[in-house]
XYZ file of C-alpha atoms in Angstrom:
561
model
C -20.610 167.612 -210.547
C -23.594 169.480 -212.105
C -23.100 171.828 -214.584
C -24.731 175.136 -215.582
C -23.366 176.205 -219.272
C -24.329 180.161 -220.216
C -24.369 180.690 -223.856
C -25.339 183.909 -225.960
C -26.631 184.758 -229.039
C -27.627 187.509 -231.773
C -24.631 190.298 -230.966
C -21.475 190.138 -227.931
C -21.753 192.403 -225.575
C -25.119 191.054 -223.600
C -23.643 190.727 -220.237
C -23.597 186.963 -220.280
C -20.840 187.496 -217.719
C -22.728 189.282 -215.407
C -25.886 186.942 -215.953
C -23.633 184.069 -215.548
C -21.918 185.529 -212.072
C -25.961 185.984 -210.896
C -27.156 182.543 -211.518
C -23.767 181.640 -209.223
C -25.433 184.291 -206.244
C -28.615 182.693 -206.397
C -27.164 178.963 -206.404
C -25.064 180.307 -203.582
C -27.719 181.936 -201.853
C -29.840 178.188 -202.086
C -26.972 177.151 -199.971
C -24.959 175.328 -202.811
C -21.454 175.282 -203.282
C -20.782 177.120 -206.633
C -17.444 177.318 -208.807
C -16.909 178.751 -212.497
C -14.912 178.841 -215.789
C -14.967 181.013 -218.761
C -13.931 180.423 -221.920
C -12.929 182.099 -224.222
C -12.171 180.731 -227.845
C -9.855 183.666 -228.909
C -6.512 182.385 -229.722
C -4.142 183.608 -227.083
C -2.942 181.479 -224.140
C -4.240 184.194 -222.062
C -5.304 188.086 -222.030
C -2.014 189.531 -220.725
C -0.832 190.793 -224.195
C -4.355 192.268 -225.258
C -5.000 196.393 -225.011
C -7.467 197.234 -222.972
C -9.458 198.867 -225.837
C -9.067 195.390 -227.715
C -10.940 193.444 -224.326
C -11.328 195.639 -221.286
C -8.980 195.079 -218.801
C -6.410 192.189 -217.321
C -7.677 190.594 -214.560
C -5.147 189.177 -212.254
C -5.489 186.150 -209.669
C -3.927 185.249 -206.527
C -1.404 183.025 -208.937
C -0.998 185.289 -211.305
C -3.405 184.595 -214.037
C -3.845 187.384 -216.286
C -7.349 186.496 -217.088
C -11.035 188.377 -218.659
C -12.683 190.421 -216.517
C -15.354 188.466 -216.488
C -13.456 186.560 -213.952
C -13.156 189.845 -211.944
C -17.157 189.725 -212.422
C -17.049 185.890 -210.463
C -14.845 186.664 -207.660
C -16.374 189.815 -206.489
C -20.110 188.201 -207.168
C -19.276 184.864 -205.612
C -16.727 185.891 -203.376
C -14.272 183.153 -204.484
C -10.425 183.050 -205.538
C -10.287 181.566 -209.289
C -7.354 179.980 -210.393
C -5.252 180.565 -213.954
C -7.109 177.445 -215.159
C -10.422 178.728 -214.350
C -10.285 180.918 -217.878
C -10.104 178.172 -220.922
C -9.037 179.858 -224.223
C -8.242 178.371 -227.471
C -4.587 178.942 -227.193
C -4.386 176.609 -224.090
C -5.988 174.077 -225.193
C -4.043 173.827 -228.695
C -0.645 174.488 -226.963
C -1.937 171.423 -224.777
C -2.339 169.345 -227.605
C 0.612 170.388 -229.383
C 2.939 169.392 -226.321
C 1.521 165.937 -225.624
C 1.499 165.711 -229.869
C 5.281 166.308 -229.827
C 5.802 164.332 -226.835
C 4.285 161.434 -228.707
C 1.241 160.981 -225.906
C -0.740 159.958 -229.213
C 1.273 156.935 -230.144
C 1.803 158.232 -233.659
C -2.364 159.436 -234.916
C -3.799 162.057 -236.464
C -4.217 164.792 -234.086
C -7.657 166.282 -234.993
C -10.241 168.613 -233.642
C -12.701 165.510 -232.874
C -11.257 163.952 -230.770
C -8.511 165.172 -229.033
C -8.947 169.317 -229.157
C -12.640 168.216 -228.058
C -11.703 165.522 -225.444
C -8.722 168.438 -223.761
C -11.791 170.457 -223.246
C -14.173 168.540 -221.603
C -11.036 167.110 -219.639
C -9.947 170.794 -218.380
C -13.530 171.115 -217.577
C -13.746 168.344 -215.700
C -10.480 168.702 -213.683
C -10.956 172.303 -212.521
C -14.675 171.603 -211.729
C -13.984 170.327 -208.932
C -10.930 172.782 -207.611
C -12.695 174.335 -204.200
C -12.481 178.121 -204.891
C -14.444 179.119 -202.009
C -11.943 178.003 -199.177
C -13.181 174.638 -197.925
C -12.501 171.517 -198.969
C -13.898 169.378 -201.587
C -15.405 169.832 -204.934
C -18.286 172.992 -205.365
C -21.760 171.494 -205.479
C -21.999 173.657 -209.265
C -19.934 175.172 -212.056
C -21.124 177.408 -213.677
C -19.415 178.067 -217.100
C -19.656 180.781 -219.573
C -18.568 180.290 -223.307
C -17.801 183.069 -224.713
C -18.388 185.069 -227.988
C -21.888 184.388 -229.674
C -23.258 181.264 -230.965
C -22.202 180.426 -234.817
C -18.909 182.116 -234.570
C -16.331 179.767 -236.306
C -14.139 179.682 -233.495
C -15.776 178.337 -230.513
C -17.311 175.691 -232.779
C -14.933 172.713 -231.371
C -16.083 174.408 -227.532
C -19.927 173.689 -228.848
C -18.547 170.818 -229.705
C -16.799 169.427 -226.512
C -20.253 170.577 -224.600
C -22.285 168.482 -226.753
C -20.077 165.603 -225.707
C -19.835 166.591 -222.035
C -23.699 167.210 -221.656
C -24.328 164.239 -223.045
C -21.803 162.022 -221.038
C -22.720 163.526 -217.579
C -26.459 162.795 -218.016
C -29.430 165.369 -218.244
C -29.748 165.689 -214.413
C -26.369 167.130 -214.489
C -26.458 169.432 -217.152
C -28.413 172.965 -217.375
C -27.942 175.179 -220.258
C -29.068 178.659 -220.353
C -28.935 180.874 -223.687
C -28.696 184.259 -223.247
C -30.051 186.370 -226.607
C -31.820 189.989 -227.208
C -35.100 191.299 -227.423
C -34.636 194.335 -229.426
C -37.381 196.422 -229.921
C -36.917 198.768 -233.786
C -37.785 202.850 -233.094
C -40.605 202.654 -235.921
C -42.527 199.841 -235.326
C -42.180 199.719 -231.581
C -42.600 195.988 -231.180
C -40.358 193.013 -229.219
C -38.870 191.051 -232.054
C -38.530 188.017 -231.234
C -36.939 186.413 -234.484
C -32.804 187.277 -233.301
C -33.917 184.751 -230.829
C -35.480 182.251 -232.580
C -32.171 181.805 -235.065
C -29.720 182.052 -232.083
C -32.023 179.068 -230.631
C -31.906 177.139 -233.872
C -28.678 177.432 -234.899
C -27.720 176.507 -230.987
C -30.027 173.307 -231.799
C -28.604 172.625 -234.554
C -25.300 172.220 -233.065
C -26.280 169.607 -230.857
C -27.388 171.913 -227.791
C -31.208 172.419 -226.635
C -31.383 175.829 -224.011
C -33.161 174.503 -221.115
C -33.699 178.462 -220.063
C -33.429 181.622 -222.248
C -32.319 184.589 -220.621
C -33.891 187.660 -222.308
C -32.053 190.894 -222.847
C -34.050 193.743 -223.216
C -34.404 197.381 -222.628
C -38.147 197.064 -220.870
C -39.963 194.113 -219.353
C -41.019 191.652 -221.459
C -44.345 191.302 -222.482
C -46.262 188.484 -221.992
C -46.899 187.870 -225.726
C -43.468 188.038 -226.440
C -42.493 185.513 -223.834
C -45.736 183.033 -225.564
C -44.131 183.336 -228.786
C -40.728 182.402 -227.684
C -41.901 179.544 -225.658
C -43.581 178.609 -229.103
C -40.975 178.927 -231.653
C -37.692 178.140 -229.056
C -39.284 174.955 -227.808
C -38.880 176.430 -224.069
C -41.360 176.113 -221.318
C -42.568 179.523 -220.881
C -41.993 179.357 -217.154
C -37.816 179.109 -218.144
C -37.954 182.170 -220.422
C -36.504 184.620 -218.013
C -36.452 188.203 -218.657
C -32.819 190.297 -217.530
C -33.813 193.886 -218.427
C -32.110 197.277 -218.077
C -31.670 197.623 -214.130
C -30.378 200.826 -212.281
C -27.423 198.874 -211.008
C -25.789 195.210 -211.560
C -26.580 193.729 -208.466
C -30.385 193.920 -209.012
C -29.901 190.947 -211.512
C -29.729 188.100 -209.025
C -32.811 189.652 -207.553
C -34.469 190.091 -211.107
C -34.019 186.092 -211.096
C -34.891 185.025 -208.130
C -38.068 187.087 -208.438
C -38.478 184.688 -211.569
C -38.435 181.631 -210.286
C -34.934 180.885 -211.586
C -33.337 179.209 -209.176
C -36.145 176.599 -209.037
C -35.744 175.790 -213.157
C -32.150 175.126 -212.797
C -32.724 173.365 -209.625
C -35.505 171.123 -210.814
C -33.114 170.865 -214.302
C -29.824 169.050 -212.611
C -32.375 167.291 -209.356
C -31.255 169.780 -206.947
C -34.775 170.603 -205.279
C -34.609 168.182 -202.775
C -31.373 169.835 -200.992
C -31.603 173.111 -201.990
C -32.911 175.867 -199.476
C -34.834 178.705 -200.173
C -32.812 181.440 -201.813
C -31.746 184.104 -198.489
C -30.514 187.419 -200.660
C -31.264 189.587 -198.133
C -27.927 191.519 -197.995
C -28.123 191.624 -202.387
C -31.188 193.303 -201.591
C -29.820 195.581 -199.054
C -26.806 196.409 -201.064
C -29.290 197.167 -203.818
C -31.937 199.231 -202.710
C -29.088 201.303 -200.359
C -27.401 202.294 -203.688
C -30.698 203.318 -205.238
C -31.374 205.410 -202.234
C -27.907 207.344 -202.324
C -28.080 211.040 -203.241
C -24.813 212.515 -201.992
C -22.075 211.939 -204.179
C -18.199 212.381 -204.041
C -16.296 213.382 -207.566
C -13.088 211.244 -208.401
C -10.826 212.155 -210.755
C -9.649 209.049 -212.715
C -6.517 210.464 -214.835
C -5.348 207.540 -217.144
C -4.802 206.645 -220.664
C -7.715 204.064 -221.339
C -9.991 206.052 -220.646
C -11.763 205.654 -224.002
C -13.145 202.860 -222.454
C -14.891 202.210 -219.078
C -14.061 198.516 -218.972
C -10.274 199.246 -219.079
C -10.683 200.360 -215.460
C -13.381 198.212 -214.626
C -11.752 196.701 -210.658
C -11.032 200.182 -210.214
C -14.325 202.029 -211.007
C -16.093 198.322 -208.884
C -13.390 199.061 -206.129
C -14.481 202.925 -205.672
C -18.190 201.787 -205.972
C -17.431 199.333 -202.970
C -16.093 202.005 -201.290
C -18.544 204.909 -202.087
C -21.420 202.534 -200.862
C -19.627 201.705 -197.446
C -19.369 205.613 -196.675
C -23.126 206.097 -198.036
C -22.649 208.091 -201.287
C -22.376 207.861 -204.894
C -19.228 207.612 -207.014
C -19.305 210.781 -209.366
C -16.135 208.935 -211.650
C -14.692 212.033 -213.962
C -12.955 210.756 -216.769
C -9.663 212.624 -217.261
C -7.595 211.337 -220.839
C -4.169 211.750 -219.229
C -2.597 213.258 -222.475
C -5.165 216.238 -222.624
C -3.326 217.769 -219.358
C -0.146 218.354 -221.203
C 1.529 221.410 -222.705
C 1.636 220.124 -225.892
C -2.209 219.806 -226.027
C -3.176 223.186 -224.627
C -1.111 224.302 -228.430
C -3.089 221.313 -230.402
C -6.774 220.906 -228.788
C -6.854 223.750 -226.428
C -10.358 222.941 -225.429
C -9.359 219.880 -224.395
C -6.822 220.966 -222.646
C -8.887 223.385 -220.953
C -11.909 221.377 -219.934
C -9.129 218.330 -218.440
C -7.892 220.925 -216.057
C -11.558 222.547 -215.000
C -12.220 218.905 -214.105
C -9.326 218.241 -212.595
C -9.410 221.363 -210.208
C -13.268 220.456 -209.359
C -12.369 216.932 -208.288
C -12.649 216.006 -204.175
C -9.832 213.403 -205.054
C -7.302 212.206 -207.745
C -6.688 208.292 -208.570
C -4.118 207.410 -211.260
C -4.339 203.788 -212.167
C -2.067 201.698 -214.408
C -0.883 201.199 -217.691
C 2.055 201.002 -219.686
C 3.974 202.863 -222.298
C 4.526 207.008 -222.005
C 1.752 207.834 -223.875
C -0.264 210.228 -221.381
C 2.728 210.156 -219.184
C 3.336 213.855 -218.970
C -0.328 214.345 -217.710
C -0.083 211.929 -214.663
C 3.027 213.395 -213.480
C 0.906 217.059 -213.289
C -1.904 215.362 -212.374
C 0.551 213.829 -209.051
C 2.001 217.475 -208.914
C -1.307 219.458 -208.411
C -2.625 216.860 -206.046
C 0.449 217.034 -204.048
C 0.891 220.738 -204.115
C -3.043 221.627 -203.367
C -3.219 218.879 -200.528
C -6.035 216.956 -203.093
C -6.387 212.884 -201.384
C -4.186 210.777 -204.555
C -4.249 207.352 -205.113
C -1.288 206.065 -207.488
C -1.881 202.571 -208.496
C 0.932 200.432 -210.127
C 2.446 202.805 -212.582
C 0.194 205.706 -210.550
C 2.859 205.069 -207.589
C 5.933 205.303 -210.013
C 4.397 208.561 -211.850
C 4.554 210.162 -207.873
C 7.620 208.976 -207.479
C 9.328 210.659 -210.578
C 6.938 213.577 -210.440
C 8.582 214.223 -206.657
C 12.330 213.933 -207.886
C 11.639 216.177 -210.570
C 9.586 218.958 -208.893
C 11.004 218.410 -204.801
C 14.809 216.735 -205.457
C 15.103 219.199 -208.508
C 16.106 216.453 -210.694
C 14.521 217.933 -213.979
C 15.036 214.589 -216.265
C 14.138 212.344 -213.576
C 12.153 209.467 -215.226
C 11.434 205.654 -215.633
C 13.632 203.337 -217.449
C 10.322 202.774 -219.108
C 9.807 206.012 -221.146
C 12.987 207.056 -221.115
C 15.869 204.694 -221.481
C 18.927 207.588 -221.415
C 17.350 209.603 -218.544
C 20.483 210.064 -216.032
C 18.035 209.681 -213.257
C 16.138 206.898 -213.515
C 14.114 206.318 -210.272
C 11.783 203.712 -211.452
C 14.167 201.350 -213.211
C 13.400 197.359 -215.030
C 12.845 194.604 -212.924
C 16.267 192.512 -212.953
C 14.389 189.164 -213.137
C 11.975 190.837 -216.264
C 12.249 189.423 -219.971
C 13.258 192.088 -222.263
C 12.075 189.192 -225.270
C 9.278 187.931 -223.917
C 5.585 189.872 -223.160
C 3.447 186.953 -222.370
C 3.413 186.030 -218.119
C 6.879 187.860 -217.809
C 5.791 190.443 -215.052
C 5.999 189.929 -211.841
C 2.584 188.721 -211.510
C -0.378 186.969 -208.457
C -0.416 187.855 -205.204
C 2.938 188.887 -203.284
C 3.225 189.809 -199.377
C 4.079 193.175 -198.660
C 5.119 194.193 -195.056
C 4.944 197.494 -193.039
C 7.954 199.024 -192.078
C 6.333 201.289 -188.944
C 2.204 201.049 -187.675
C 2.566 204.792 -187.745
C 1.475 205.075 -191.391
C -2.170 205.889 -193.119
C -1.892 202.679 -194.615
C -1.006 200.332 -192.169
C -4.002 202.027 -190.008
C -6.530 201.706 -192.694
C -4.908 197.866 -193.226
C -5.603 197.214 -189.358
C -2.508 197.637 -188.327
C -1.514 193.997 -189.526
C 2.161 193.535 -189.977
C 1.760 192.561 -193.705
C -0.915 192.189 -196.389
C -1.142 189.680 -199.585
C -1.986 191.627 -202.929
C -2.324 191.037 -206.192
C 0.546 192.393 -208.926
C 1.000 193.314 -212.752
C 4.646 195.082 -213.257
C 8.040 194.632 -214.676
C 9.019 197.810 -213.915
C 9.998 198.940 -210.192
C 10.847 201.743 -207.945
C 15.006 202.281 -208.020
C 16.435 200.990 -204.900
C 19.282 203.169 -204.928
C 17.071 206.756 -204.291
C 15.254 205.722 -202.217
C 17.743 207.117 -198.947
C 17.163 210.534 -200.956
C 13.861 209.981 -201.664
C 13.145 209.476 -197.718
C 15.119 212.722 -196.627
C 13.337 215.140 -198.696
C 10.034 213.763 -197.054
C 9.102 210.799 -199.255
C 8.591 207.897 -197.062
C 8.096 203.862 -198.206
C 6.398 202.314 -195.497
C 5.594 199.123 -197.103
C 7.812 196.487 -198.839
C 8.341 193.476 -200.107
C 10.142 190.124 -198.057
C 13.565 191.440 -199.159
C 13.109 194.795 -198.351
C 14.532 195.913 -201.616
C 11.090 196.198 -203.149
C 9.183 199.356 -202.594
C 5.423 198.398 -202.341
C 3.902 201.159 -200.500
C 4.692 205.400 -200.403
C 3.505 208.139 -198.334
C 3.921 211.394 -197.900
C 3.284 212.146 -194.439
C 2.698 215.657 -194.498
C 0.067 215.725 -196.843
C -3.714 214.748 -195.717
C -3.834 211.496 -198.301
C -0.906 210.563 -200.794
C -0.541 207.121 -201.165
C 1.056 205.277 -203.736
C 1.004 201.550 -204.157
C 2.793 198.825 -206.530
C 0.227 196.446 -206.229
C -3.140 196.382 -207.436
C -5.848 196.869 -204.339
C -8.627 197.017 -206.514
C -8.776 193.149 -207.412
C -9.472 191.820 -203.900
C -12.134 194.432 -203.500
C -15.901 192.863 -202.692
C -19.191 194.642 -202.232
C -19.915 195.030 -198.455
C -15.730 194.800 -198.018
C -14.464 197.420 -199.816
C -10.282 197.775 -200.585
C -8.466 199.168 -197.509
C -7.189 202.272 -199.445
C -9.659 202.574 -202.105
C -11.683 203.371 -199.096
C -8.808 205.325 -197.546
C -8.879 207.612 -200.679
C -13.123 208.328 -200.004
C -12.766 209.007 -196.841
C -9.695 211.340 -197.529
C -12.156 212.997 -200.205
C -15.047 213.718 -197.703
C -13.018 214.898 -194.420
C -13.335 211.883 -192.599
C -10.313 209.990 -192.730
C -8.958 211.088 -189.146
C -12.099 210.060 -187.967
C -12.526 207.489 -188.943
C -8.287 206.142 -187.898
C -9.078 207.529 -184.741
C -12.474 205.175 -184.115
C -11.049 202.615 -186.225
C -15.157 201.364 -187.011
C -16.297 199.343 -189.868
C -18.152 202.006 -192.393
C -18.166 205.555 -191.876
């Protein structure tokens, strides 16, 4: 196995991920066979119990991994399915330890950092290496693994660590390590400082860890000075000093290193010339230059609460971009803080209040996403109300489908303290009510979680049309809180219908409303099996909806629009 470690330096927040995910598309596009692993040294077992604020959002995998995002950044780049063990994090590998410790695996030594925390990490590198991810058999040709957090911080010291060791023990021809740092450039002086870099390098080297490539952050191009002086002072050829600046869109990164000879450094690094092709990215640069070339847009309103922050959404805003691009325009994303719709705020920040509904009533289409707790609550529901009412395309994802289900109880079954178990544990309607297999005691991996089957109850649906009309579909979950079996007869009558379920048929998966152009309200989470040039089924559904060309587009039943 040959491995490709990305490390960063100077501040977080570089976009090793995404510069990690490229190197992948241009070992993939050489013809190799590419895996990858983060880590991540934080202490949890995993990221299910973090706020999005805290780390973006919860990625989930076909087996229910609630992972980074930066794992969400790997699939859709590499077009892979990661596993739960694909995302190392301190927690793990401690709680790994811990168990064999109290098992008495160690025949009675002193558990330490050297060498057992160390030796659990290069082992769980070694053993998902060579998982396939990509649907064939046998180990990937590559892994490409991203530590993260930034060089020097005190806890991914034993990861540093464990890669010393493992570089060392799988030979230089096998080992490629690329150091991603900034190139900041102060307002007064105007000049590319390269000293950030230069510490990051030598503080890596200290460690035990030479960068065989840097990868350069910077606003503008470098300049060629810049790149002589870090080839000086870095002790890197300055042929592997590779320069990832600010790009009108993500995908132009592979192409950024490609166009740098990149491929052909790491190549040369782990002895892969010889069976390595020339790098084809010819539908990256398709995909590329079409979304530079866009100029008609379509605006989305995105009503949640984490709206603070882009990355809490970030399969959801990818997912509409996948599906903007197949139907040739732009996603115009308008941010809508779910708690500024309410009553109560029209009294307490009536601008707010004010400028949340203009934006609302200017939107082509509505998409509530999921969360958790009632905070913002109240909005979604009139959010689901004046889509419904004002035949606006909605989307309800995971707690956006139980928001349209109470908001319909309330304002069509006239059941005025219709609510979920969730916010309201006294309501004496509760139509979305607590999964009976859920832990009341336990956050961590207690939802139902990974990828579940869902089946159609009748072709004649939106969904099941825009799904193919295939008699079931696998996708991914996050919830412990469900749709109440026992409304759902009264739900139906008064117009609701649930054309999609789970194996028992007790589970409601999928709601439409079939008199209105596009409301569609799902349990499951479309948006992390979404992949540029094969956009989600209904995230797709919804632009269409949005620009008038849904019923075309049934009727022809084409790829695109």
């Amino acid at each position: 196995m040959k491995y490709v470690l990305v490390t960063g330096g100077v501040v977080s927040g570089l976009g090793k991920g995404v510069t990690a995910s490229s190197i992948g598309v241009v070992l993939k596009a050489c013809g190799l066979r590419v895996t990858s692993i983060k880590i991540d040294p934080y202490l949890n077992t995993d990221a299910g119990t973090m706020s999005p604020f805290e780390h973006g959002e919860v990625f989930v995998l076909d087996d229910g991994g609630e992972v980074d995002l930066d794992l969400g950044n790997y699939e859709r780049f590499l077009d892979v399915r990661l596993t739960k063990n694909n995302n190392i994090t301190t927690g793990k590998i401690y709680q790994s330890v811990l168990e064999k410790e109290r098992k008495g695996d160690y025949l009675g030594k002193t558990v330490q950092v050297v060498p057992h925390i160390t030796d659990a990490i290069k082992n769980w590198i070694e053993s998902v290496a060579v998982i396939p991810v990509d649907g064939k058999e046998g180990p990937a040709d590559v892994c490409v693994i991203e530590l993260g957090g930034t060089v020097g911080d005190i806890e991914s010291m034993p990861f540093i660590e464990a890669l010393r060791q493992l570089s060392f023990s799988v030979g230089p021809d096998n080992f490629c390590l690329i150091h991603v740092s900034l190139i900041p450039v102060l307002g007064v002086v105007g000049e590319q400082k390269t000293k950030p870099t230069q510490h990051s390098v030598r503080e890596l080297r200290a460690l035990g860890l030479t960068p065989h490539l840097l990868a350069c952050r910077s606003a503008q191009p470098l300049l060629e000075n810049t790149k002589e002086k870090l080839s000086q002072f870095c002790h890197v050829p300055i042929g592997n000093i590779l320069n990832i600046h600010d790009v009108p869109n993500i995908w132009h990164v592979p192409l950024l290193l490609r166009n740098q000879n990149a491929h052909h450094s790491i190549l040369k690094q782990l002895n892969l010339l010889s069976i390595a092709a020339p790098p084809n990215l010819l539908a990256w640069t398709k995909r590329a230059e079409t979304y530079d070339n866009l100029k008609n847009s379509v605006r989305i309103a995105m009503v949640g609460k984490y709206v603070g922050l882009a990355d809490s959404y970030l399969s959801v805003v990818k997912a509409l971009l996948h599906a903007c691009i197949a139907c040739s325009l732009k996603p115009s994303i308008d941010w809508i803080a779910a708690s500024d719709l309410e009553d109560e705020s029209a009294k307490l920040t009536p601008k707010d209040h004010a400028a949340a509904w203009e934006t609302l009533r200017n939107a082509e289409c509505v998409l509530v996403p999921g969360g958790f707790g009632d905070r913002g609550v109240g909005g979604m529901i009139l959010a689901a109300k004046y889509a419904r009412e004002n035949n606006i395309p909605y989307l309800g994802i995971c707690l956006g489908m139980q928001i349209s289900v109470i908001e319909f109880a309330r304002s069509v079954l006239g059941l005025k303290r219709a609510n979920s178990n969730e916010f309201d544990s006294e309501t004496p309607n509760p139509v979305v009510i607590f999964m009976p297999e859920g832990s009341r005691t336990h956050m961590g991996s207690t939802m139902r979680l990974g990828s579940r089957r869902t089946l159609f109850q009748t072709p004649d649906c939106v969904t099941s049309k825009l799904y193919r009309n295939v008699e079931y579909v696998d996708e991914r979950h996050r919830h412990r809180y469900e749709v109440n079996p026992e409304v759902i007869g009264v739900l139906e009558e008064a117009g609701l219908k649930f054309v999609g379920k789970d194996e028992t048929g007790k589970r409601m998966e999928i709601l439409e409303l079939p008199s209105h152009p596009f409301y569609v309200g799902v349990q499951f989470h479309p948006e992390f099996k979404s992949r540029p040039g094969r956009p989600s089924a209904l995230f797709l559904g919804l632009i269409l909806a949005a620009t008038k060309q849904l019923e075309a587009y049934l009727n022809t039943h084409q790829n695109g629009c």
